Amino acid sequence: MTFDRLLSRISLDSPSPLVKQAPTIVAFAIAIVLLLSPHPVAVITNFADFTIGVLLVAVASVLAAAVPWSRLPTEAAIAVPVISLIAVGFFRLGTGGALSPFGAILLLPFVWIASEEGRLNALIAAVGTFLVLFAPIVRTEGAASGTDLVRAFYAPVIYLLVAFVINEIAHRVRLQLAAAEAAAAQRKELLDQAVRASDELALNEARLKTANRLILSIWNAVTEQSVIGTDLDGLIDVWNPGAEKMLGLTQEQVKAAGRHVVDFHLTSELEERLRELDVRKVTVSSPGDFSALVDAVRAGYAEARDWTYVRADGKQVPVQVTATPRLDENGHRVGFIFVATDMTKAREFARLKDEFVGLISHELRTPLSSILGYLELMRDDEDAPLSAEQLQYLGIAERNAHRLLRLVGDLLFTAQVESGQFPLDLREVDLRDVVGASIESAGPAADSAGIDLVARLDDRPLLIRGDAQRIGQAVDNLVSNAIKFTPARGTITVGLERDDTDACITVSDSGIGIPAVELGQLSTRFFRASTATRNAVPGVGLGLTITKAIVTAHGGRMAIESEEGVGTSFTVRLPLEGSDRNDG
């Protein structure tokens, strides 16, 4: 093993006892060489003391090298310099005593002991030095001189002071070293964190670039829907390819002109919406118009409404716009996003569908009316009376023809609702009479089904301005639905009462109920709840559509509450005559 490799294995951060003992070994080796040279600078005056000193330093050196000090308490290693200090004492006695030229070796173990942690070690170093210096006086034959005694006692005092100074300096150096090591460890940790953060930053940057490319690809691919982003005042700062295609302007043109989103809306629609919101009428150039688009969003709700966009060339495009808030990284609203879908084809399709339904309904009415007329003639023909069995068959045919006629009427009515053209014969109506008539008409059907039909009507007149026939039709639909969905021995309660400025009609049953996830679809044409299909309840899914249309046309509202297996409750609120509420 080379000397360099040997040095590389020595820890400089925490020197081992062998490293600390090395100067003492070198000093003794030099002293022995000088004593045994052909021209010695000193002589051995006591061979026994000389030999003991050499043996003791050898023992201390072997202990420093062979003992696994790392496994022992830190203070145990002090034994090595203590033995070396005793060795120096004997070596000094054997080479001239107080006149020995090798007394300076004493400093090496002295400094080692004094520099160890703890004030006790400084005291041990001073006491050991005192013994080494005082030993020649004890061994001297005859009385010692006053100078020797002063030197023997004065020098240890100086050594004691030096020991405490060395001990304090070593203590402070250790503290500084510990602080430096802690700072170095902290710097290393910070450096490691910085490296990790740099790696994560590079990785996140790569991911961000990938995500940006993906988002940009998706953004450019959205050409059938316009996406417009604005600040809090409606100034446009986001304009996707779909908006460019729909409205005929590029993003650069829109931003250069400082366009607002209200610039692409019909003034009449904005003013109508503002009136609904009970906001003062403003001109189209005023930012106040913007509240017509985002009033619900500012209140914390996403909103989807039908609007009409105006292209750069003046052409109008019917759209459905979903408005949502635009948030920053802290969740604060910084603007709005408007996603618009062109409804031109959808509305044309709906118009054609309604025309088709209306046409078919008209075409079916004539033959059905004719069939019913001839069936009536057959029943009333006195010249060729029908047998009981024939009358039974005729009754079945009449019932099915009337059922078809009602279905045709419902189809025609829904077509009129969709086109906004169904007529209302508005007059003063007392709802007690309308609801009472519906309950009376449904009585036989409820009795036949074994259902208890309960009426709870307000005794006071409840007057509204409306179409008595249409309102009766709505109540009939609700009650007949309740009868169909309520098993035998169930209960249906029809209530009528005044609630502030509204008349409140409730129809509650203890029937099979409707799943909560389906409640929002009940007023959709031809939709039937899963509980109805599972229980084979007859119907085509138009009754509630018609009912809601009638209620809405009268400025009212309809609410539904239901629990599957428990029952369903419909609540219709209609504004009383003379009330100030405006439902739009």
Coordinates of C-alpha atoms in Angstrom, one line a residue:
M1 CA 0.0 0.0 0.0
T2 CA 1.5 3.4 -1.0
F3 CA 1.8 6.3 1.3
D4 CA -0.7 8.3 -0.8
R5 CA -3.3 5.6 -0.4
L6 CA -2.6 5.4 3.3
L7 CA -3.2 9.1 3.6
S8 CA -6.4 8.9 1.6
R9 CA -7.9 6.6 4.2
I10 CA -7.3 9.1 7.0
S11 CA -10.4 11.2 7.9
L12 CA -9.5 14.8 8.1
D13 CA -12.9 15.8 9.3
S14 CA -12.5 13.9 12.6
P15 CA -8.8 12.8 13.1
S16 CA -8.3 9.4 14.6
P17 CA -6.1 8.9 17.7
L18 CA -3.4 7.5 15.5
V19 CA -3.2 10.7 13.5
K20 CA -3.1 12.8 16.7
Q21 CA -0.4 10.5 18.0
A22 CA 1.7 10.7 14.9
P23 CA 3.6 14.0 15.9
T24 CA 4.6 12.4 19.3
I25 CA 5.8 9.3 17.5
V26 CA 7.9 11.5 15.1
A27 CA 9.3 13.6 18.0
F28 CA 10.4 10.5 19.9
A29 CA 11.9 8.9 16.8
I30 CA 14.0 12.1 16.2
A31 CA 15.1 12.2 19.8
I32 CA 16.2 8.6 19.8
V33 CA 18.1 9.1 16.6
L34 CA 19.9 12.1 18.1
L35 CA 20.8 10.2 21.2
L36 CA 22.1 7.1 19.3
S37 CA 24.0 9.0 16.6
P38 CA 27.8 8.8 16.5
H39 CA 28.0 12.4 17.7
P40 CA 25.1 12.6 20.1
V41 CA 23.8 16.1 21.2
A42 CA 22.6 14.6 24.5
V43 CA 23.3 11.5 26.6
I44 CA 21.2 8.9 28.3
T45 CA 21.6 9.6 32.0
N46 CA 19.2 6.9 33.2
F47 CA 18.8 3.9 30.9
A48 CA 15.8 2.5 32.9
D49 CA 13.8 5.7 32.7
F50 CA 14.8 6.1 29.1
T51 CA 13.6 2.6 28.2
I52 CA 10.3 3.0 30.2
G53 CA 9.6 6.3 28.3
V54 CA 10.2 4.6 24.9
L55 CA 8.1 1.6 25.8
L56 CA 5.2 3.7 27.1
V57 CA 5.1 5.8 23.9
A58 CA 5.2 2.6 21.9
V59 CA 2.3 1.2 23.9
A60 CA 0.3 4.5 23.4
S61 CA 1.0 4.3 19.7
V62 CA 0.0 0.7 19.4
L63 CA -3.2 1.5 21.3
A64 CA -3.9 4.5 19.0
A65 CA -3.6 2.2 16.0
A66 CA -5.1 -1.0 17.2
V67 CA -8.1 -0.1 19.4
P68 CA -11.4 0.5 17.5
W69 CA -12.0 3.8 19.1
S70 CA -15.0 4.6 16.9
R71 CA -16.9 1.9 18.9
L72 CA -15.9 3.4 22.3
P73 CA -17.1 6.6 23.9
T74 CA -15.3 9.6 22.6
E75 CA -13.6 10.5 25.9
A76 CA -11.9 7.0 26.0
A77 CA -9.3 8.1 23.5
I78 CA -7.8 10.5 26.1
A79 CA -5.9 7.5 27.4
V80 CA -3.4 7.7 24.5
P81 CA -2.1 11.2 25.2
V82 CA -2.1 10.6 29.0
I83 CA 0.2 7.6 28.5
S84 CA 2.3 9.6 26.0
L85 CA 2.5 12.4 28.7
I86 CA 3.8 9.9 31.2
A87 CA 6.2 8.5 28.6
V88 CA 7.6 12.0 28.1
G89 CA 8.2 12.3 31.8
F90 CA 10.2 9.1 32.0
F91 CA 12.0 10.0 28.7
R92 CA 13.0 13.4 30.2
L93 CA 14.2 11.8 33.4
G94 CA 16.3 9.3 31.4
T95 CA 18.0 12.1 29.3
G96 CA 19.1 14.6 31.8
G97 CA 16.0 15.4 34.0
A98 CA 15.3 19.1 34.2
L99 CA 18.3 19.7 31.9
S100 CA 17.0 17.3 29.2
P101 CA 16.9 19.0 25.7
F102 CA 13.8 16.9 24.9
G103 CA 11.4 18.5 27.3
A104 CA 9.6 20.3 24.5
I105 CA 8.0 17.0 23.5
L106 CA 5.8 17.6 26.5
L107 CA 3.8 20.1 24.4
L108 CA 2.5 17.5 22.0
P109 CA 0.4 15.3 24.4
F110 CA -0.4 18.4 26.4
V111 CA -2.0 20.2 23.5
W112 CA -3.9 17.1 22.5
I113 CA -5.4 16.6 26.0
A114 CA -6.1 20.3 26.5
S115 CA -7.9 20.6 23.1
E116 CA -10.4 17.8 23.9
E117 CA -13.9 18.9 24.7
G118 CA -14.6 19.7 28.4
R119 CA -12.9 21.7 31.1
L120 CA -11.8 18.6 32.9
N121 CA -9.4 17.8 30.1
A122 CA -7.7 21.1 30.5
L123 CA -7.2 20.3 34.2
I124 CA -5.8 16.8 33.4
A125 CA -3.3 18.4 30.9
A126 CA -2.1 20.9 33.6
V127 CA -1.8 18.3 36.4
G128 CA 0.1 15.9 34.0
T129 CA 2.5 18.7 33.0
F130 CA 3.0 19.6 36.7
L131 CA 4.0 16.0 37.5
V132 CA 6.3 15.8 34.5
L133 CA 8.1 19.0 35.5
F134 CA 8.2 18.3 39.2
A135 CA 9.5 14.7 38.8
P136 CA 13.2 15.7 38.3
I137 CA 13.1 17.7 41.5
V138 CA 11.8 14.8 43.5
R139 CA 14.4 12.5 41.9
T140 CA 17.3 14.9 42.5
E141 CA 19.6 14.0 45.4
G142 CA 19.9 16.8 47.9
A143 CA 17.9 19.9 48.4
A144 CA 16.5 21.6 45.4
S145 CA 17.4 25.2 44.7
G146 CA 14.8 28.0 45.1
T147 CA 15.0 28.6 41.3
D148 CA 14.2 25.0 40.6
L149 CA 11.2 25.1 42.9
V150 CA 9.8 28.3 41.5
R151 CA 10.3 26.9 38.0
A152 CA 8.6 23.6 39.0
F153 CA 5.5 25.3 40.4
Y154 CA 5.3 28.4 38.2
A155 CA 5.6 26.6 34.9
P156 CA 2.5 24.3 35.6
V157 CA 0.4 27.4 36.5
I158 CA 1.3 28.9 33.1
Y159 CA 0.5 25.5 31.5
L160 CA -2.8 25.4 33.3
L161 CA -3.7 28.8 31.9
V162 CA -2.6 27.8 28.4
A163 CA -4.6 24.6 28.8
F164 CA -7.8 26.5 29.5
V165 CA -7.0 28.9 26.6
I166 CA -6.4 26.0 24.2
N167 CA -9.5 24.2 25.5
E168 CA -11.7 27.3 25.0
I169 CA -10.2 27.9 21.5
A170 CA -10.8 24.3 20.6
H171 CA -14.4 24.5 21.9
R172 CA -15.1 27.5 19.8
V173 CA -13.4 26.0 16.8
R174 CA -15.7 23.0 17.2
L175 CA -18.7 25.2 17.4
Q176 CA -17.7 27.0 14.3
L177 CA -16.8 23.8 12.5
A178 CA -20.2 22.4 13.5
A179 CA -21.9 25.5 12.3
A180 CA -19.9 25.4 9.1
E181 CA -20.7 21.7 8.6
A182 CA -24.4 22.5 9.2
A183 CA -24.2 25.3 6.8
A184 CA -22.4 23.1 4.3
A185 CA -25.1 20.4 4.7
Q186 CA -27.8 23.0 4.3
R187 CA -26.1 24.4 1.2
K188 CA -25.8 20.8 -0.1
E189 CA -29.5 20.2 0.6
L190 CA -30.4 23.5 -1.0
L191 CA -28.3 22.6 -4.0
D192 CA -29.9 19.2 -4.2
Q193 CA -33.3 20.8 -4.0
A194 CA -32.3 23.3 -6.6
V195 CA -31.1 20.5 -8.9
R196 CA -34.3 18.5 -8.3
A197 CA -36.4 21.7 -8.8
S198 CA -34.5 22.4 -12.0
D199 CA -35.1 18.8 -13.2
E200 CA -38.8 19.1 -12.3
L201 CA -39.0 22.5 -14.0
A202 CA -37.4 21.1 -17.1
L203 CA -39.8 18.2 -17.0
N204 CA -42.8 20.4 -16.3
E205 CA -41.7 22.8 -19.1
A206 CA -41.6 19.8 -21.5
R207 CA -45.0 18.7 -20.3
L208 CA -46.4 22.3 -20.6
K209 CA -45.1 22.5 -24.2
T210 CA -46.7 19.2 -25.0
A211 CA -50.0 20.3 -23.3
N212 CA -49.8 23.7 -25.1
R213 CA -49.4 21.9 -28.5
L214 CA -52.3 19.6 -27.7
I215 CA -54.5 22.5 -26.5
L216 CA -53.5 24.5 -29.6
S217 CA -54.4 21.5 -31.8
I218 CA -57.7 21.1 -30.1
W219 CA -58.3 24.9 -30.2
N220 CA -57.7 25.1 -33.9
A221 CA -59.8 22.0 -34.5
V222 CA -62.9 23.6 -32.9
T223 CA -64.4 25.2 -36.0
E224 CA -68.1 24.3 -35.6
Q225 CA -68.4 26.2 -32.3
S226 CA -67.3 29.8 -31.6
V227 CA -65.4 30.4 -28.4
I228 CA -65.1 34.0 -27.3
G229 CA -63.3 35.1 -24.2
T230 CA -63.7 38.6 -22.7
D231 CA -62.5 40.6 -19.7
L232 CA -64.9 41.7 -16.9
D233 CA -66.3 44.5 -19.1
G234 CA -66.9 42.4 -22.2
L235 CA -63.8 43.4 -24.2
I236 CA -62.8 40.5 -26.4
D237 CA -59.4 39.0 -26.0
V238 CA -60.0 35.4 -27.1
W239 CA -61.3 34.4 -30.5
N240 CA -61.1 30.9 -31.8
P241 CA -61.2 29.7 -35.4
G242 CA -64.9 28.7 -34.9
A243 CA -65.7 32.3 -34.0
E244 CA -63.8 33.5 -37.1
K245 CA -65.9 31.1 -39.3
M246 CA -69.2 31.9 -37.6
L247 CA -68.8 35.7 -37.5
G248 CA -66.6 36.4 -40.4
L249 CA -63.8 38.3 -38.7
T250 CA -60.2 37.2 -37.8
Q251 CA -58.8 37.5 -34.3
E252 CA -56.5 40.3 -35.4
Q253 CA -59.4 42.3 -36.8
V254 CA -61.4 41.9 -33.6
K255 CA -58.5 42.8 -31.3
A256 CA -57.4 45.7 -33.4
A257 CA -60.9 47.2 -33.4
G258 CA -61.3 46.7 -29.7
R259 CA -64.7 44.9 -30.2
H260 CA -67.0 43.9 -27.3
V261 CA -69.0 40.7 -27.3
V262 CA -72.3 42.8 -27.3
D263 CA -71.3 44.1 -30.7
F264 CA -72.3 40.8 -32.2
H265 CA -75.7 40.5 -30.5
L266 CA -79.1 41.9 -31.6
T267 CA -80.0 45.1 -29.8
S268 CA -83.6 44.0 -29.4
E269 CA -82.6 40.8 -27.7
L270 CA -80.3 42.5 -25.3
E271 CA -83.0 45.1 -24.4
E272 CA -85.6 42.4 -23.9
R273 CA -83.3 40.4 -21.6
L274 CA -82.5 43.6 -19.6
R275 CA -86.2 44.2 -19.1
E276 CA -86.5 40.7 -17.8
L277 CA -83.8 41.4 -15.3
D278 CA -85.5 44.7 -14.4
V279 CA -82.5 46.7 -15.5
R280 CA -82.8 50.2 -17.1
K281 CA -82.8 50.4 -20.8
V282 CA -79.5 51.5 -22.3
T283 CA -78.1 52.0 -25.8
V284 CA -76.2 49.2 -27.6
S285 CA -72.8 51.0 -27.2
S286 CA -73.1 51.2 -23.4
P287 CA -71.3 48.5 -21.4
G288 CA -74.5 48.2 -19.4
D289 CA -75.8 45.8 -22.2
F290 CA -73.1 43.3 -21.1
S291 CA -75.1 42.5 -18.0
A292 CA -77.8 40.9 -20.2
L293 CA -75.3 38.2 -21.1
V294 CA -73.6 37.6 -17.8
D295 CA -76.1 38.4 -15.0
A296 CA -76.6 34.8 -14.1
V297 CA -72.8 34.0 -14.4
R298 CA -72.0 36.9 -12.0
A299 CA -74.4 35.3 -9.5
G300 CA -72.3 32.1 -9.7
Y301 CA -74.2 30.0 -12.3
A302 CA -73.3 28.8 -15.8
E303 CA -76.1 29.8 -18.2
A304 CA -77.2 28.5 -21.6
R305 CA -79.5 30.7 -23.6
D306 CA -80.7 31.2 -27.2
W307 CA -79.4 34.3 -28.8
T308 CA -78.9 35.7 -32.3
Y309 CA -75.4 36.6 -33.5
V310 CA -74.9 39.3 -36.1
R311 CA -72.0 38.5 -38.6
A312 CA -69.7 41.1 -40.0
D313 CA -71.7 41.1 -43.3
G314 CA -75.0 41.7 -41.3
K315 CA -76.3 38.1 -41.6
Q316 CA -78.0 36.9 -38.5
V317 CA -77.1 33.5 -37.0
P318 CA -79.3 31.8 -34.4
V319 CA -77.1 30.3 -31.7
Q320 CA -77.2 28.7 -28.3
V321 CA -74.6 30.4 -26.0
T322 CA -73.2 28.9 -22.9
A323 CA -71.6 31.5 -20.6
T324 CA -69.2 30.6 -17.9
P325 CA -66.8 32.5 -15.6
R326 CA -63.1 32.8 -16.6
L327 CA -60.9 32.3 -13.5
D328 CA -57.2 32.9 -12.8
E329 CA -54.8 30.6 -10.9
N330 CA -56.2 31.9 -7.6
G331 CA -59.8 31.2 -8.5
H332 CA -60.7 34.9 -9.0
R333 CA -63.0 35.8 -11.8
V334 CA -61.1 37.7 -14.5
G335 CA -63.6 37.5 -17.4
F336 CA -66.1 35.3 -19.2
I337 CA -66.1 32.6 -21.8
F338 CA -69.0 32.3 -24.3
V339 CA -69.3 29.1 -26.3
A340 CA -71.8 29.3 -29.1
T341 CA -73.3 26.6 -31.3
D342 CA -75.0 27.4 -34.6
M343 CA -78.6 26.4 -34.3
T344 CA -79.6 27.2 -37.8
K345 CA -79.9 23.6 -38.9
A346 CA -81.4 22.5 -35.6
R347 CA -84.1 25.1 -35.7
E348 CA -84.9 24.4 -39.3
F349 CA -85.1 20.7 -38.5
A350 CA -87.4 21.5 -35.5
R351 CA -89.6 23.7 -37.7
L352 CA -89.9 21.0 -40.3
K353 CA -90.7 18.4 -37.6
D354 CA -93.4 20.6 -36.1
E355 CA -94.9 21.3 -39.6
F356 CA -94.9 17.5 -40.2
V357 CA -96.5 16.8 -36.9
G358 CA -99.1 19.5 -37.5
L359 CA -99.8 18.3 -41.0
I360 CA -100.1 14.7 -39.9
S361 CA -102.4 15.7 -37.0
H362 CA -104.7 17.6 -39.4
E363 CA -104.7 14.8 -41.8
L364 CA -105.6 12.2 -39.1
R365 CA -108.3 14.3 -37.6
T366 CA -110.6 14.1 -40.6
P367 CA -110.6 10.3 -41.1
L368 CA -110.9 9.8 -37.3
S369 CA -113.9 12.1 -37.1
S370 CA -115.4 10.3 -40.0
I371 CA -114.9 6.9 -38.4
L372 CA -116.5 8.1 -35.2
G373 CA -119.4 9.5 -37.1
Y374 CA -120.1 6.2 -38.9
L375 CA -119.7 4.3 -35.7
E376 CA -122.3 6.5 -34.1
L377 CA -124.6 6.0 -37.1
M378 CA -124.2 2.2 -36.7
R379 CA -125.1 2.4 -33.0
D380 CA -128.2 4.5 -33.6
D381 CA -129.5 2.7 -36.7
E382 CA -133.0 1.6 -35.8
D383 CA -133.6 -0.3 -39.0
A384 CA -130.7 -2.7 -38.4
P385 CA -130.2 -2.9 -34.6
L386 CA -126.9 -4.4 -33.5
S387 CA -126.6 -7.4 -31.2
A388 CA -125.1 -7.1 -27.7
E389 CA -121.8 -8.7 -29.0
Q390 CA -121.7 -6.2 -31.9
L391 CA -122.4 -3.3 -29.6
Q392 CA -119.5 -4.5 -27.4
Y393 CA -117.1 -4.5 -30.4
L394 CA -118.5 -1.2 -31.5
G395 CA -117.7 0.3 -28.0
I396 CA -114.1 -0.9 -28.2
A397 CA -113.7 0.7 -31.6
E398 CA -115.2 4.0 -30.4
R399 CA -112.9 4.1 -27.3
N400 CA -109.8 3.5 -29.4
A401 CA -110.9 6.1 -32.0
H402 CA -111.4 8.6 -29.2
R403 CA -108.0 7.7 -27.8
L404 CA -106.4 8.3 -31.2
L405 CA -108.3 11.6 -31.6
R406 CA -107.0 12.8 -28.2
L407 CA -103.5 11.7 -29.2
V408 CA -103.8 13.6 -32.4
G409 CA -105.0 16.7 -30.5
D410 CA -102.0 16.4 -28.1
L411 CA -99.6 16.2 -31.1
L412 CA -101.2 19.2 -32.8
F413 CA -101.0 21.2 -29.5
T414 CA -97.3 20.4 -29.0
A415 CA -96.6 21.5 -32.5
Q416 CA -98.4 24.8 -31.8
V417 CA -96.4 25.2 -28.5
E418 CA -93.1 24.7 -30.3
S419 CA -94.0 27.3 -32.9
G420 CA -95.4 29.7 -30.2
Q421 CA -98.7 29.9 -31.9
F422 CA -101.2 28.1 -29.7
P423 CA -104.1 30.4 -28.8
L424 CA -105.3 31.3 -25.3
D425 CA -108.8 32.6 -24.5
L426 CA -107.9 34.9 -21.6
R427 CA -110.7 35.6 -19.2
E428 CA -111.3 36.0 -15.4
V429 CA -111.2 32.4 -14.1
D430 CA -111.9 31.2 -10.6
L431 CA -109.5 28.3 -10.1
R432 CA -111.8 26.6 -7.5
D433 CA -114.2 25.9 -10.3
V434 CA -111.5 24.6 -12.7
V435 CA -109.8 22.4 -10.1
G436 CA -113.1 21.2 -8.7
A437 CA -114.2 20.1 -12.2
S438 CA -111.0 18.2 -12.8
I439 CA -111.4 16.3 -9.5
E440 CA -115.0 15.5 -10.3
S441 CA -114.1 14.2 -13.8
A442 CA -111.3 12.0 -12.3
G443 CA -113.5 10.6 -9.6
P444 CA -114.8 7.5 -11.5
A445 CA -111.3 6.6 -12.8
A446 CA -109.9 6.8 -9.2
D447 CA -112.8 4.7 -7.8
S448 CA -112.3 2.1 -10.5
A449 CA -108.6 1.9 -9.7
G450 CA -109.2 1.7 -5.9
I451 CA -107.5 5.0 -5.2
D452 CA -108.6 7.5 -2.6
L453 CA -108.9 11.0 -4.3
V454 CA -108.8 13.8 -1.7
A455 CA -109.6 17.4 -2.4
R456 CA -108.3 20.3 -0.2
L457 CA -109.5 23.5 -1.8
D458 CA -109.3 27.0 -0.4
D459 CA -112.7 28.4 0.5
R460 CA -111.9 31.9 -0.9
P461 CA -112.2 32.8 -4.5
L462 CA -108.8 32.5 -6.3
L463 CA -109.1 34.6 -9.5
I464 CA -106.6 34.6 -12.3
R465 CA -106.6 35.9 -15.9
G466 CA -106.3 32.8 -18.0
D467 CA -107.8 30.2 -20.3
A468 CA -110.1 28.0 -18.2
Q469 CA -110.1 25.2 -20.8
R470 CA -106.3 25.0 -21.0
I471 CA -105.8 25.3 -17.3
G472 CA -108.3 22.5 -16.8
Q473 CA -106.4 20.5 -19.4
A474 CA -103.2 21.0 -17.4
V475 CA -104.9 19.9 -14.1
D476 CA -106.5 16.9 -15.8
N477 CA -103.1 15.8 -17.1
L478 CA -101.6 16.0 -13.6
V479 CA -104.5 14.1 -11.9
S480 CA -104.7 11.4 -14.7
N481 CA -100.9 10.9 -14.4
A482 CA -101.2 10.5 -10.7
I483 CA -104.0 7.9 -11.1
K484 CA -101.9 5.9 -13.6
F485 CA -98.8 5.9 -11.4
T486 CA -100.5 5.1 -8.1
P487 CA -101.3 1.5 -7.2
A488 CA -104.6 0.3 -5.6
R489 CA -105.3 1.5 -2.1
G490 CA -103.1 4.5 -2.7
T491 CA -104.0 8.2 -2.1
I492 CA -104.0 11.2 -4.4
T493 CA -104.4 14.7 -2.8
V494 CA -105.3 17.7 -4.9
G495 CA -104.8 21.0 -3.2
L496 CA -105.5 24.7 -4.0
E497 CA -104.4 27.6 -1.8
R498 CA -103.2 31.2 -2.0
D499 CA -99.5 31.8 -1.5
D500 CA -98.6 35.5 -1.4
T501 CA -99.3 36.8 -5.0
D502 CA -99.8 33.3 -6.5
A503 CA -102.4 30.6 -6.6
C504 CA -100.8 27.3 -5.8
I505 CA -102.2 24.0 -7.2
T506 CA -100.6 20.8 -5.9
V507 CA -101.2 17.2 -7.0
S508 CA -99.5 14.7 -4.7
D509 CA -99.7 10.9 -4.9
S510 CA -98.4 7.9 -3.0
G511 CA -97.4 6.1 -6.3
I512 CA -94.3 4.5 -7.7
G513 CA -92.3 7.7 -7.9
I514 CA -89.7 8.9 -10.4
P515 CA -85.9 8.5 -10.2
A516 CA -84.2 11.8 -9.2
V517 CA -81.9 11.8 -12.2
E518 CA -84.9 11.8 -14.6
L519 CA -86.9 14.7 -13.0
G520 CA -85.2 17.3 -15.3
Q521 CA -86.4 15.4 -18.5
L522 CA -90.1 15.0 -17.6
S523 CA -91.2 18.0 -19.6
T524 CA -89.4 16.8 -22.7
R525 CA -91.6 15.6 -25.5
F526 CA -92.1 11.8 -25.7
F527 CA -89.9 11.2 -22.6
R528 CA -91.2 8.5 -20.2
A529 CA -89.7 7.8 -16.8
S530 CA -88.0 4.4 -16.3
T531 CA -90.5 3.5 -13.6
A532 CA -93.4 4.0 -16.2
T533 CA -91.7 1.7 -18.7
R534 CA -90.9 -1.0 -16.1
N535 CA -94.4 -1.0 -14.8
A536 CA -96.0 -0.9 -18.3
V537 CA -97.9 2.3 -17.5
P538 CA -99.6 3.4 -20.8
G539 CA -98.8 6.8 -22.3
V540 CA -96.7 8.5 -25.0
G541 CA -94.9 11.2 -22.9
L542 CA -96.8 14.3 -24.0
G543 CA -98.9 15.1 -21.0
L544 CA -96.3 16.9 -18.9
T545 CA -94.9 18.7 -22.0
I546 CA -98.4 20.2 -22.6
T547 CA -99.0 21.0 -18.9
K548 CA -95.7 22.9 -18.6
A549 CA -96.4 24.8 -21.8
I550 CA -99.8 25.9 -20.5
V551 CA -98.4 26.9 -17.1
T552 CA -95.6 28.9 -18.7
A553 CA -98.0 30.6 -21.1
H554 CA -99.9 31.9 -18.1
G555 CA -96.8 33.3 -16.5
G556 CA -96.6 30.5 -14.0
R557 CA -94.1 27.9 -12.8
M558 CA -94.2 24.2 -12.3
A559 CA -92.1 22.3 -9.8
I560 CA -91.7 18.5 -9.3
E561 CA -90.7 16.6 -6.2
S562 CA -90.5 12.8 -6.2
E563 CA -88.9 9.8 -4.5
E564 CA -88.9 6.4 -6.1
G565 CA -91.2 4.0 -4.2
V566 CA -92.7 6.9 -2.1
G567 CA -94.6 9.2 -4.4
T568 CA -94.6 12.3 -6.5
S569 CA -95.8 15.9 -6.0
F570 CA -96.4 18.5 -8.7
T571 CA -96.8 22.1 -7.7
V572 CA -98.2 24.7 -10.2
R573 CA -98.0 28.4 -9.2
L574 CA -100.1 30.9 -11.2
P575 CA -100.1 34.7 -10.6
L576 CA -103.4 35.9 -9.2
E577 CA -105.2 38.6 -11.0
G578 CA -104.0 42.1 -10.0
S579 CA -100.6 40.9 -8.6
D580 CA -97.5 43.0 -9.5
R581 CA -95.2 40.1 -10.1
N582 CA -93.7 39.9 -13.6
D583 CA -92.4 36.5 -14.5
G584 CA -91.4 37.5 -18.0

